[in-house]
Amino acid sequence: MVEIEKTRERRRDLRAPRVAKHAATGDLPNFTSTFAALGKLGYAGALVSASAVDINTGKTILSIDDRVALPAASIGKILLLVEVAARFDQREFAPYGILDKVPGVSAGAAGLWQHLQAPSLPVADLAALVGATSDNLATNMLLQLIGLDAVRARTESLGLTRTALLDLVRDNRGPDDAPQLSVGSAIELSWLFGALARGEIVNSLASQRVLGWLSLNTDLSLVASAFGLDPLAHRGADHNTLLVNKTGIERGVRAEAGALRGNKRAVAYAASIHFEDSSLQARLRAIEALRIFGYDLLEYVH
């Protein structure tokens, strides 16, 4: 009953009227550069959504169409990691149980395991690979073990209604497959990272497990490119800057969600751009807009 009530409260919070759909609030920084960069893309026809929330105060500091559910590519893999972390406390689940590579579940592109000689790895190591390189083969093996229905149930229990992992990773999507790997709204993704940072997802230990896996992420090419961190080694604070993030990248989609802590403040953020990926210039404009968002976030936390 407690979990049901928490879910209801979460959904009420998401549906409650909010201040300023396209503006920052109060005396906080106004993110003028971010509004200009993302707004320019929006006027050019892209679908844009962004959210930033102060982790300590809960105040919304940026809101741009943040309730719209957009394709989120690999960001939805966070929901799988949450379910894996939650199961580590279950007696019948073996975090160090060995999973074998299985023909037919592999998918190209992202990940290391497909290039390694190791035919088997522990569940905990596969979760680390998903966090570090968004490993597609590791993702599909974990989903085969846990089941997509269990991930969906966990997502609903968190009160998320516009964010979901929809399918396995596939090289090609047919008419009977989900059109996207995942979808997400910026308001829910920023809430999710804020809740992880506060230890509120499942429990404190599970939240720390997820954050630990995500802290290995090597993709700092989007929002996080503004933070000046080492993509291969940023688990500790660097110049009083600490980051945990997850990106989602596929053709026509550039998205990122994360939590950033500086010497003054901490912020949970999310941004997604769905655009016509018709040229390299169009792609670079989307990436640059997200980098500008990162500069404004960095200024806020410091």
CSV table of C-alpha atoms in Angstrom, one decimal:
chain,number,residue,atom,x,y,z
A,1,MET,CA,0.0,0.0,0.0
A,2,VAL,CA,2.9,2.3,0.7
A,3,GLU,CA,4.3,1.8,-2.7
A,4,ILE,CA,0.9,2.4,-4.3
A,5,GLU,CA,0.5,5.7,-2.4
A,6,LYS,CA,4.0,6.8,-3.4
A,7,THR,CA,3.2,6.1,-7.1
A,8,ARG,CA,0.0,8.1,-6.8
A,9,GLU,CA,1.8,11.0,-5.2
A,10,ARG,CA,4.4,10.9,-7.9
A,11,ARG,CA,1.8,11.0,-10.6
A,12,ARG,CA,0.0,13.9,-8.9
A,13,ASP,CA,3.2,15.8,-8.8
A,14,LEU,CA,3.9,15.3,-12.5
A,15,ARG,CA,0.3,16.4,-13.4
A,16,ALA,CA,0.3,19.5,-11.1
A,17,PRO,CA,0.4,23.0,-12.7
A,18,ARG,CA,3.9,24.2,-13.1
A,19,VAL,CA,5.4,27.7,-13.5
A,20,ALA,CA,6.7,28.9,-16.9
A,21,LYS,CA,6.6,26.4,-19.7
A,22,HIS,CA,9.4,28.2,-21.6
A,23,ALA,CA,11.2,30.2,-18.9
A,24,ALA,CA,13.4,29.9,-15.9
A,25,THR,CA,11.9,30.7,-12.5
A,26,GLY,CA,12.5,33.2,-9.7
A,27,ASP,CA,15.9,34.7,-9.1
A,28,LEU,CA,17.7,31.7,-10.5
A,29,PRO,CA,19.9,31.9,-13.6
A,30,ASN,CA,17.7,32.4,-16.7
A,31,PHE,CA,19.7,30.0,-19.1
A,32,THR,CA,19.3,32.6,-21.8
A,33,SER,CA,21.9,30.9,-24.1
A,34,THR,CA,20.1,27.6,-23.7
A,35,PHE,CA,16.7,29.1,-24.6
A,36,ALA,CA,18.3,30.8,-27.7
A,37,ALA,CA,20.1,27.6,-28.9
A,38,LEU,CA,17.2,25.2,-28.4
A,39,GLY,CA,14.6,27.7,-29.5
A,40,LYS,CA,16.5,28.2,-32.8
A,41,LEU,CA,16.3,24.4,-33.4
A,42,GLY,CA,12.7,24.4,-32.6
A,43,TYR,CA,11.9,27.2,-35.0
A,44,ALA,CA,13.8,25.2,-37.7
A,45,GLY,CA,11.4,22.2,-37.2
A,46,ALA,CA,13.2,20.1,-34.5
A,47,LEU,CA,11.3,18.7,-31.5
A,48,VAL,CA,13.0,20.0,-28.4
A,49,SER,CA,12.5,19.2,-24.7
A,50,ALA,CA,14.6,20.1,-21.7
A,51,SER,CA,14.4,20.2,-17.9
A,52,ALA,CA,16.7,21.1,-15.0
A,53,VAL,CA,15.9,20.8,-11.4
A,54,ASP,CA,18.0,21.7,-8.3
A,55,ILE,CA,18.6,18.5,-6.5
A,56,ASN,CA,18.7,20.0,-3.0
A,57,THR,CA,15.8,22.4,-3.2
A,58,GLY,CA,13.6,20.7,-5.8
A,59,LYS,CA,13.2,24.0,-7.7
A,60,THR,CA,12.7,23.9,-11.4
A,61,ILE,CA,15.4,26.1,-13.0
A,62,LEU,CA,14.7,25.2,-16.7
A,63,SER,CA,11.6,24.0,-18.4
A,64,ILE,CA,11.2,23.7,-22.2
A,65,ASP,CA,8.3,21.4,-23.3
A,66,ASP,CA,9.5,19.1,-20.6
A,67,ARG,CA,6.4,16.8,-20.5
A,68,VAL,CA,6.6,15.8,-24.1
A,69,ALA,CA,7.7,12.2,-24.6
A,70,LEU,CA,10.4,12.0,-27.3
A,71,PRO,CA,12.5,9.2,-28.6
A,72,ALA,CA,15.3,8.7,-26.0
A,73,ALA,CA,17.4,6.0,-27.7
A,74,SER,CA,19.6,4.3,-25.1
A,75,ILE,CA,18.6,6.5,-22.2
A,76,GLY,CA,15.8,4.0,-21.5
A,77,LYS,CA,18.5,1.4,-20.5
A,78,ILE,CA,18.6,3.2,-17.1
A,79,LEU,CA,15.3,1.5,-16.3
A,80,LEU,CA,16.9,-1.9,-17.0
A,81,LEU,CA,19.7,-1.0,-14.6
A,82,VAL,CA,17.3,0.0,-11.9
A,83,GLU,CA,15.5,-3.4,-12.1
A,84,VAL,CA,18.9,-5.2,-12.1
A,85,ALA,CA,20.0,-3.2,-9.0
A,86,ALA,CA,16.7,-3.9,-7.2
A,87,ARG,CA,17.1,-7.6,-7.8
A,88,PHE,CA,20.5,-7.8,-6.2
A,89,ASP,CA,18.7,-7.8,-2.8
A,90,GLN,CA,16.5,-10.8,-3.8
A,91,ARG,CA,17.8,-14.1,-2.5
A,92,GLU,CA,16.9,-16.0,-5.6
A,93,PHE,CA,18.8,-13.6,-7.9
A,94,ALA,CA,22.5,-14.1,-8.4
A,95,PRO,CA,24.4,-10.8,-9.1
A,96,TYR,CA,27.5,-12.8,-9.9
A,97,GLY,CA,25.7,-15.5,-11.9
A,98,ILE,CA,27.3,-16.1,-15.3
A,99,LEU,CA,25.5,-15.3,-18.6
A,100,ASP,CA,26.7,-16.7,-21.9
A,101,LYS,CA,26.6,-15.0,-25.2
A,102,VAL,CA,23.7,-16.3,-27.1
A,103,PRO,CA,23.4,-16.2,-30.9
A,104,GLY,CA,20.6,-14.0,-32.1
A,105,VAL,CA,20.5,-11.5,-29.3
A,106,SER,CA,23.5,-9.4,-30.4
A,107,ALA,CA,23.0,-6.0,-32.0
A,108,GLY,CA,25.7,-4.0,-33.6
A,109,ALA,CA,27.0,-0.5,-32.9
A,110,ALA,CA,27.4,0.4,-29.2
A,111,GLY,CA,29.3,-1.8,-26.8
A,112,LEU,CA,32.5,-3.8,-26.1
A,113,TRP,CA,31.3,-7.3,-25.3
A,114,GLN,CA,30.8,-8.1,-29.0
A,115,HIS,CA,34.5,-7.4,-29.5
A,116,LEU,CA,35.8,-9.3,-26.5
A,117,GLN,CA,36.8,-13.0,-26.5
A,118,ALA,CA,35.1,-13.7,-23.2
A,119,PRO,CA,32.1,-16.0,-24.0
A,120,SER,CA,30.5,-15.4,-20.5
A,121,LEU,CA,30.4,-12.6,-17.9
A,122,PRO,CA,28.7,-12.1,-14.5
A,123,VAL,CA,25.4,-10.1,-14.4
A,124,ALA,CA,27.1,-7.4,-12.4
A,125,ASP,CA,29.8,-7.0,-15.1
A,126,LEU,CA,27.1,-6.8,-17.8
A,127,ALA,CA,25.4,-4.0,-15.9
A,128,ALA,CA,28.8,-2.2,-15.7
A,129,LEU,CA,29.2,-2.5,-19.5
A,130,VAL,CA,25.7,-1.0,-20.1
A,131,GLY,CA,26.6,1.9,-17.8
A,132,ALA,CA,30.1,2.4,-19.4
A,133,THR,CA,29.5,1.9,-23.1
A,134,SER,CA,25.7,1.4,-23.4
A,135,ASP,CA,26.6,-2.1,-24.5
A,136,ASN,CA,23.8,-3.5,-26.7
A,137,LEU,CA,24.7,-7.2,-26.4
A,138,ALA,CA,24.9,-6.8,-22.6
A,139,THR,CA,21.6,-5.0,-22.6
A,140,ASN,CA,19.8,-7.7,-24.6
A,141,MET,CA,21.3,-10.5,-22.4
A,142,LEU,CA,20.1,-8.8,-19.2
A,143,LEU,CA,16.7,-8.3,-20.8
A,144,GLN,CA,16.6,-11.9,-21.8
A,145,LEU,CA,17.3,-12.8,-18.1
A,146,ILE,CA,14.9,-10.3,-16.5
A,147,GLY,CA,12.2,-9.8,-19.1
A,148,LEU,CA,10.9,-6.6,-20.5
A,149,ASP,CA,7.6,-6.9,-18.5
A,150,ALA,CA,9.5,-6.7,-15.3
A,151,VAL,CA,11.3,-3.5,-16.4
A,152,ARG,CA,7.9,-2.0,-17.4
A,153,ALA,CA,6.4,-3.0,-14.0
A,154,ARG,CA,9.4,-1.3,-12.2
A,155,THR,CA,8.9,1.8,-14.4
A,156,GLU,CA,5.3,2.0,-13.5
A,157,SER,CA,6.0,1.5,-9.8
A,158,LEU,CA,8.3,4.6,-9.9
A,159,GLY,CA,5.3,6.7,-11.2
A,160,LEU,CA,6.8,7.2,-14.6
A,161,THR,CA,4.1,7.6,-17.3
A,162,ARG,CA,6.0,9.2,-20.2
A,163,THR,CA,9.3,7.3,-19.9
A,164,ALA,CA,9.7,3.6,-20.9
A,165,LEU,CA,12.1,1.0,-22.3
A,166,LEU,CA,10.0,-0.4,-25.2
A,167,ASP,CA,12.0,-3.2,-26.7
A,168,LEU,CA,15.3,-5.1,-27.1
A,169,VAL,CA,18.1,-3.4,-29.1
A,170,ARG,CA,17.6,-4.3,-32.7
A,171,ASP,CA,19.7,-3.7,-35.8
A,172,ASN,CA,16.5,-3.4,-37.9
A,173,ARG,CA,13.0,-2.6,-36.7
A,174,GLY,CA,10.2,-4.3,-38.5
A,175,PRO,CA,6.4,-3.4,-38.6
A,176,ASP,CA,5.8,-5.7,-35.6
A,177,ASP,CA,8.6,-4.2,-33.5
A,178,ALA,CA,8.4,-1.1,-31.3
A,179,PRO,CA,9.3,1.9,-33.4
A,180,GLN,CA,11.8,3.1,-30.8
A,181,LEU,CA,14.1,1.5,-28.2
A,182,SER,CA,12.8,3.9,-25.6
A,183,VAL,CA,11.0,7.2,-25.0
A,184,GLY,CA,11.2,9.7,-22.3
A,185,SER,CA,10.1,13.1,-21.1
A,186,ALA,CA,12.6,15.5,-19.8
A,187,ILE,CA,10.7,16.2,-16.6
A,188,GLU,CA,10.6,12.5,-15.7
A,189,LEU,CA,14.2,11.9,-16.6
A,190,SER,CA,15.5,14.8,-14.6
A,191,TRP,CA,13.3,13.6,-11.7
A,192,LEU,CA,14.8,10.1,-12.0
A,193,PHE,CA,18.4,11.4,-11.8
A,194,GLY,CA,17.5,13.6,-8.9
A,195,ALA,CA,15.9,10.7,-7.1
A,196,LEU,CA,18.9,8.5,-7.8
A,197,ALA,CA,21.2,11.2,-6.4
A,198,ARG,CA,19.1,11.3,-3.2
A,199,GLY,CA,19.0,7.5,-2.9
A,200,GLU,CA,15.2,7.3,-3.4
A,201,ILE,CA,15.0,4.9,-6.3
A,202,VAL,CA,14.0,1.5,-4.8
A,203,ASN,CA,16.3,2.1,-1.8
A,204,SER,CA,19.6,3.8,-1.1
A,205,LEU,CA,21.8,0.8,-1.9
A,206,ALA,CA,20.0,0.2,-5.2
A,207,SER,CA,20.3,3.9,-6.2
A,208,GLN,CA,24.1,3.7,-5.4
A,209,ARG,CA,24.5,0.7,-7.6
A,210,VAL,CA,22.9,2.4,-10.5
A,211,LEU,CA,24.9,5.5,-10.0
A,212,GLY,CA,28.1,3.5,-9.8
A,213,TRP,CA,27.4,1.8,-13.2
A,214,LEU,CA,26.5,5.1,-14.8
A,215,SER,CA,29.5,6.9,-13.4
A,216,LEU,CA,31.6,4.7,-15.8
A,217,ASN,CA,29.9,6.3,-18.8
A,218,THR,CA,32.5,7.2,-21.5
A,219,ASP,CA,30.1,9.3,-23.6
A,220,LEU,CA,30.6,12.9,-22.8
A,221,SER,CA,29.9,14.1,-26.3
A,222,LEU,CA,26.7,16.1,-25.7
A,223,VAL,CA,25.7,18.2,-22.7
A,224,ALA,CA,28.6,16.9,-20.7
A,225,SER,CA,31.1,18.0,-23.3
A,226,ALA,CA,30.9,21.4,-21.6
A,227,PHE,CA,32.2,20.2,-18.3
A,228,GLY,CA,35.8,19.6,-19.2
A,229,LEU,CA,36.0,16.1,-17.7
A,230,ASP,CA,38.0,13.1,-18.8
A,231,PRO,CA,35.6,10.8,-20.6
A,232,LEU,CA,37.6,7.7,-19.5
A,233,ALA,CA,38.0,8.6,-15.8
A,234,HIS,CA,35.6,10.9,-14.1
A,235,ARG,CA,34.2,8.9,-11.2
A,236,GLY,CA,35.6,11.3,-8.7
A,237,ALA,CA,35.2,15.1,-8.4
A,238,ASP,CA,37.4,17.0,-10.8
A,239,HIS,CA,37.8,20.7,-10.1
A,240,ASN,CA,34.8,20.3,-7.7
A,241,THR,CA,32.7,18.9,-10.6
A,242,LEU,CA,31.0,15.5,-10.3
A,243,LEU,CA,28.9,14.0,-13.0
A,244,VAL,CA,26.8,10.9,-13.6
A,245,ASN,CA,25.0,10.8,-17.0
A,246,LYS,CA,23.5,8.7,-19.7
A,247,THR,CA,23.2,9.6,-23.4
A,248,GLY,CA,20.9,8.4,-26.1
A,249,ILE,CA,22.1,8.6,-29.7
A,250,GLU,CA,20.6,7.3,-32.9
A,251,ARG,CA,19.9,8.9,-36.3
A,252,GLY,CA,17.9,12.0,-35.7
A,253,VAL,CA,18.1,11.8,-31.9
A,254,ARG,CA,20.5,13.4,-29.5
A,255,ALA,CA,19.5,13.1,-25.8
A,256,GLU,CA,21.1,13.2,-22.4
A,257,ALA,CA,20.1,13.0,-18.8
A,258,GLY,CA,22.3,13.3,-15.7
A,259,ALA,CA,23.1,14.7,-12.4
A,260,LEU,CA,25.9,17.4,-12.0
A,261,ARG,CA,27.3,18.6,-8.7
A,262,GLY,CA,29.6,21.7,-8.3
A,263,ASN,CA,31.0,23.6,-5.4
A,264,LYS,CA,27.8,25.5,-4.9
A,265,ARG,CA,24.8,23.5,-6.2
A,266,ALA,CA,23.7,20.2,-7.6
A,267,VAL,CA,21.3,19.8,-10.6
A,268,ALA,CA,19.5,17.0,-12.3
A,269,TYR,CA,18.9,17.6,-16.0
A,270,ALA,CA,17.6,16.1,-19.2
A,271,ALA,CA,17.4,17.3,-22.8
A,272,SER,CA,16.3,15.7,-26.0
A,273,ILE,CA,16.4,16.8,-29.6
A,274,HIS,CA,14.5,15.0,-32.4
A,275,PHE,CA,15.6,16.5,-35.7
A,276,GLU,CA,15.9,15.8,-39.4
A,277,ASP,CA,19.3,14.3,-39.6
A,278,SER,CA,19.7,15.2,-43.3
A,279,SER,CA,23.3,16.6,-43.1
A,280,LEU,CA,26.3,16.8,-40.9
A,281,GLN,CA,25.6,20.4,-40.3
A,282,ALA,CA,22.2,19.6,-39.0
A,283,ARG,CA,23.6,17.1,-36.6
A,284,LEU,CA,26.4,19.4,-35.4
A,285,ARG,CA,23.8,22.2,-34.7
A,286,ALA,CA,21.9,19.8,-32.4
A,287,ILE,CA,25.1,18.8,-30.6
A,288,GLU,CA,26.2,22.4,-30.2
A,289,ALA,CA,22.8,23.3,-28.7
A,290,LEU,CA,23.2,20.6,-26.1
A,291,ARG,CA,26.8,21.7,-25.3
A,292,ILE,CA,25.4,25.3,-24.7
A,293,PHE,CA,22.9,23.8,-22.3
A,294,GLY,CA,25.9,22.2,-20.5
A,295,TYR,CA,27.7,25.5,-20.2
A,296,ASP,CA,24.7,27.1,-18.5
A,297,LEU,CA,24.4,24.1,-16.1
A,298,LEU,CA,28.1,24.4,-15.3
A,299,GLU,CA,27.7,28.0,-14.5
A,300,TYR,CA,24.7,27.2,-12.3
A,301,VAL,CA,26.4,24.6,-10.1
A,302,HIS,CA,29.6,26.7,-9.7
